[in-house]
CSV table of C-alpha atoms in Angstrom, one decimal:
chain,number,residue,atom,x,y,z
A,6,UNK,CA,-3.6,10.3,-32.2
A,7,UNK,CA,-3.7,13.1,-29.7
A,8,UNK,CA,-3.6,12.1,-26.0
A,9,UNK,CA,-5.1,14.7,-23.7
A,10,UNK,CA,-4.5,14.5,-19.9
A,11,UNK,CA,-7.5,14.2,-17.6
A,12,UNK,CA,-6.8,17.5,-15.9
A,13,UNK,CA,-7.5,19.3,-19.2
A,14,UNK,CA,-11.2,18.4,-18.9
A,15,UNK,CA,-11.7,20.0,-15.5
A,16,UNK,CA,-13.5,23.3,-15.4
A,17,UNK,CA,-11.6,25.9,-13.4
A,18,UNK,CA,-13.3,26.8,-10.1
A,19,UNK,CA,-15.6,23.7,-10.3
A,20,UNK,CA,-15.8,21.6,-7.2
A,21,UNK,CA,-15.0,17.9,-7.5
A,22,UNK,CA,-17.6,15.5,-6.2
A,23,UNK,CA,-16.8,13.4,-3.2
A,24,UNK,CA,-17.9,9.8,-2.8
A,25,UNK,CA,-21.2,9.5,-0.8
A,26,UNK,CA,-20.6,9.6,3.0
A,27,UNK,CA,-17.1,11.1,2.8
A,28,UNK,CA,-16.1,14.6,4.0
A,29,UNK,CA,-13.1,16.7,4.5
A,30,UNK,CA,-12.2,17.0,8.1
A,31,UNK,CA,-11.1,20.4,9.5
A,32,UNK,CA,-7.7,20.5,11.3
A,33,UNK,CA,-9.5,20.7,14.7
A,34,UNK,CA,-11.5,17.6,14.0
A,35,UNK,CA,-8.3,15.7,13.0
A,36,UNK,CA,-6.6,16.6,16.3
A,37,UNK,CA,-9.7,15.7,18.3
A,38,UNK,CA,-10.1,12.4,16.5
A,39,UNK,CA,-6.5,11.4,16.7
A,40,UNK,CA,-5.8,8.4,18.9
A,41,UNK,CA,-2.6,7.5,20.6
A,42,UNK,CA,-0.9,4.6,18.8
A,43,UNK,CA,-1.6,1.2,20.2
A,44,UNK,CA,1.3,-0.1,22.3
A,45,UNK,CA,3.6,-2.3,20.2
A,46,UNK,CA,3.9,-5.9,21.1
A,47,UNK,CA,7.5,-7.0,21.6
A,48,UNK,CA,8.9,-9.0,18.7
A,49,UNK,CA,10.1,-12.5,19.4
A,50,UNK,CA,12.0,-14.3,16.7
A,51,UNK,CA,11.8,-18.1,16.8
A,52,UNK,CA,14.3,-20.3,14.9
A,53,UNK,CA,12.8,-23.7,14.8
A,54,UNK,CA,12.8,-26.3,12.0
A,55,UNK,CA,10.2,-28.7,13.5
A,56,UNK,CA,6.7,-27.4,12.6
A,57,UNK,CA,4.8,-28.7,15.7
A,58,UNK,CA,7.4,-27.1,18.0
A,59,UNK,CA,7.3,-23.9,16.0
A,60,UNK,CA,3.5,-23.7,16.2
A,61,UNK,CA,3.5,-24.3,20.0
A,62,UNK,CA,6.2,-21.6,20.4
A,63,UNK,CA,4.1,-19.2,18.4
A,64,UNK,CA,1.0,-19.9,20.5
A,65,UNK,CA,2.8,-19.5,23.7
A,66,UNK,CA,4.4,-16.2,22.6
A,67,UNK,CA,1.1,-14.8,21.4
A,68,UNK,CA,-0.6,-15.8,24.7
A,69,UNK,CA,2.2,-13.9,26.5
A,70,UNK,CA,1.5,-10.7,24.5
A,71,UNK,CA,4.4,-11.0,22.1
A,72,UNK,CA,4.5,-10.8,18.3
A,73,UNK,CA,6.3,-14.0,17.1
A,74,UNK,CA,8.0,-14.5,13.8
A,75,UNK,CA,9.2,-18.0,12.8
A,76,UNK,CA,12.3,-18.8,10.8
A,77,UNK,CA,12.7,-22.4,9.6
A,78,UNK,CA,16.3,-22.1,8.7
A,79,UNK,CA,19.4,-19.9,9.4
A,80,UNK,CA,19.5,-17.9,6.1
A,81,UNK,CA,16.1,-16.1,6.4
A,82,UNK,CA,16.9,-15.4,10.1
A,83,UNK,CA,20.3,-13.8,9.2
A,84,UNK,CA,18.7,-11.8,6.4
A,85,UNK,CA,16.0,-10.4,8.7
A,86,UNK,CA,18.6,-9.8,11.3
A,87,UNK,CA,20.4,-7.5,8.9
A,88,UNK,CA,17.4,-5.9,7.3
A,89,UNK,CA,14.6,-5.7,9.8
A,90,UNK,CA,14.3,-4.0,13.2
A,91,UNK,CA,15.7,-6.0,16.0
A,92,UNK,CA,13.5,-8.4,18.1
A,93,UNK,CA,13.1,-8.2,21.8
A,94,UNK,CA,14.3,-11.8,22.3
A,95,UNK,CA,15.3,-14.8,20.2
A,96,UNK,CA,14.2,-18.4,20.7
A,97,UNK,CA,16.6,-21.0,19.2
A,98,UNK,CA,16.6,-24.7,18.8
A,99,UNK,CA,19.9,-26.4,19.4
A,100,UNK,CA,19.4,-29.1,16.8
A,101,UNK,CA,18.9,-27.0,13.7
A,102,UNK,CA,19.6,-28.3,10.3
A,103,UNK,CA,23.4,-28.2,9.4
A,104,UNK,CA,24.2,-27.5,13.1
A,105,UNK,CA,24.0,-23.8,12.7
A,106,UNK,CA,22.5,-22.9,16.1
A,107,UNK,CA,25.8,-22.0,17.7
A,108,UNK,CA,26.6,-19.7,14.7
A,109,UNK,CA,23.3,-18.0,15.1
A,110,UNK,CA,24.0,-17.5,18.8
A,111,UNK,CA,27.4,-16.0,18.0
A,112,UNK,CA,25.9,-13.7,15.3
A,113,UNK,CA,23.3,-12.5,17.9
A,114,UNK,CA,25.9,-11.9,20.6
A,115,UNK,CA,28.2,-10.0,18.1
A,116,UNK,CA,25.4,-7.6,17.2
A,117,UNK,CA,23.4,-7.5,20.4
A,118,UNK,CA,25.6,-8.5,23.4
A,119,UNK,CA,22.7,-8.4,25.9
A,120,UNK,CA,19.7,-9.6,23.9
A,121,UNK,CA,17.9,-12.4,25.7
A,122,UNK,CA,18.2,-15.7,24.0
A,123,UNK,CA,16.1,-18.7,24.9
A,124,UNK,CA,17.4,-22.1,23.9
A,125,UNK,CA,14.4,-24.4,23.7
A,126,UNK,CA,15.8,-27.8,23.1
A,127,UNK,CA,15.3,-31.5,23.5
A,128,UNK,CA,19.0,-32.0,24.3
A,129,UNK,CA,20.4,-31.9,27.8
A,130,UNK,CA,21.9,-28.6,28.7
A,131,UNK,CA,25.3,-30.2,29.3
A,132,UNK,CA,25.5,-31.0,25.5
A,133,UNK,CA,25.5,-27.3,24.7
A,134,UNK,CA,28.8,-25.4,24.5
A,135,UNK,CA,30.1,-23.6,27.6
A,136,UNK,CA,29.8,-20.2,25.8
A,137,UNK,CA,26.0,-20.8,25.7
A,138,UNK,CA,25.6,-22.4,29.1
A,139,UNK,CA,27.6,-19.6,30.9
A,140,UNK,CA,26.0,-16.7,29.0
A,141,UNK,CA,24.1,-14.5,31.5
A,142,UNK,CA,21.6,-13.4,28.9
A,143,UNK,CA,20.7,-16.9,27.9
A,144,UNK,CA,18.2,-19.4,29.3
A,145,UNK,CA,18.2,-23.1,28.4
A,146,UNK,CA,15.0,-24.9,28.7
A,147,UNK,CA,13.9,-28.4,27.9
A,148,UNK,CA,11.1,-29.0,25.5
A,149,UNK,CA,10.0,-31.9,27.7
A,150,UNK,CA,9.5,-29.4,30.5
A,151,UNK,CA,6.2,-28.3,28.8
A,152,UNK,CA,4.7,-24.9,28.3
A,153,UNK,CA,5.3,-23.8,31.9
A,154,UNK,CA,9.1,-23.6,31.5
A,155,UNK,CA,8.8,-21.9,28.1
A,156,UNK,CA,6.5,-19.3,29.6
A,157,UNK,CA,8.8,-18.6,32.5
A,158,UNK,CA,11.7,-18.1,30.2
A,159,UNK,CA,9.7,-15.9,27.9
A,160,UNK,CA,8.5,-13.7,30.8
A,161,UNK,CA,12.2,-13.5,31.9
A,162,UNK,CA,13.2,-12.4,28.4
A,163,UNK,CA,10.4,-9.8,28.2
A,164,UNK,CA,11.3,-8.4,31.6
A,165,UNK,CA,14.9,-7.7,30.6
A,166,UNK,CA,15.9,-4.1,29.8
A,167,UNK,CA,15.5,-3.4,26.1
A,168,UNK,CA,19.2,-3.2,25.3
A,169,UNK,CA,18.9,-4.0,21.6
A,170,UNK,CA,19.5,-0.4,20.6
A,171,UNK,CA,23.2,-0.6,21.3
A,172,UNK,CA,24.3,-2.1,18.0
A,173,UNK,CA,27.9,-2.4,17.3
């Protein structure tokens, strides 16, 4: 059986038909119709293993103009941290499964020393290690404080200079 490519059936010099309603724009029309790209919303990564708390954090981030991504455990977070572009800020829960919250904090500080981190936790702040409590780029807020405290911490994080480009 002989297989003939499709291009062999085209008649030289013949114009191909376009779908109805389509046209080829001239270079001038392309430049005139070009729009400036929409401003990017800052990425916020949320590491939260409790679904209701994660949903609330997503709603509050979206309402503040951010683009939230939720990670239910440490491994997908670390994989994204290595492969994806960096977020503007990170929201961590202190009581993650397997007690990995401090390790995620240290991984964040190792790669991005000045990235804002928000600890949104139900634990008292005194129960967190001193390295977290004393970090100038970290805010610890209580989940019982409601949406207002989360929004304040989020606006603080978004107002920080974007220093995530100084990777080690």
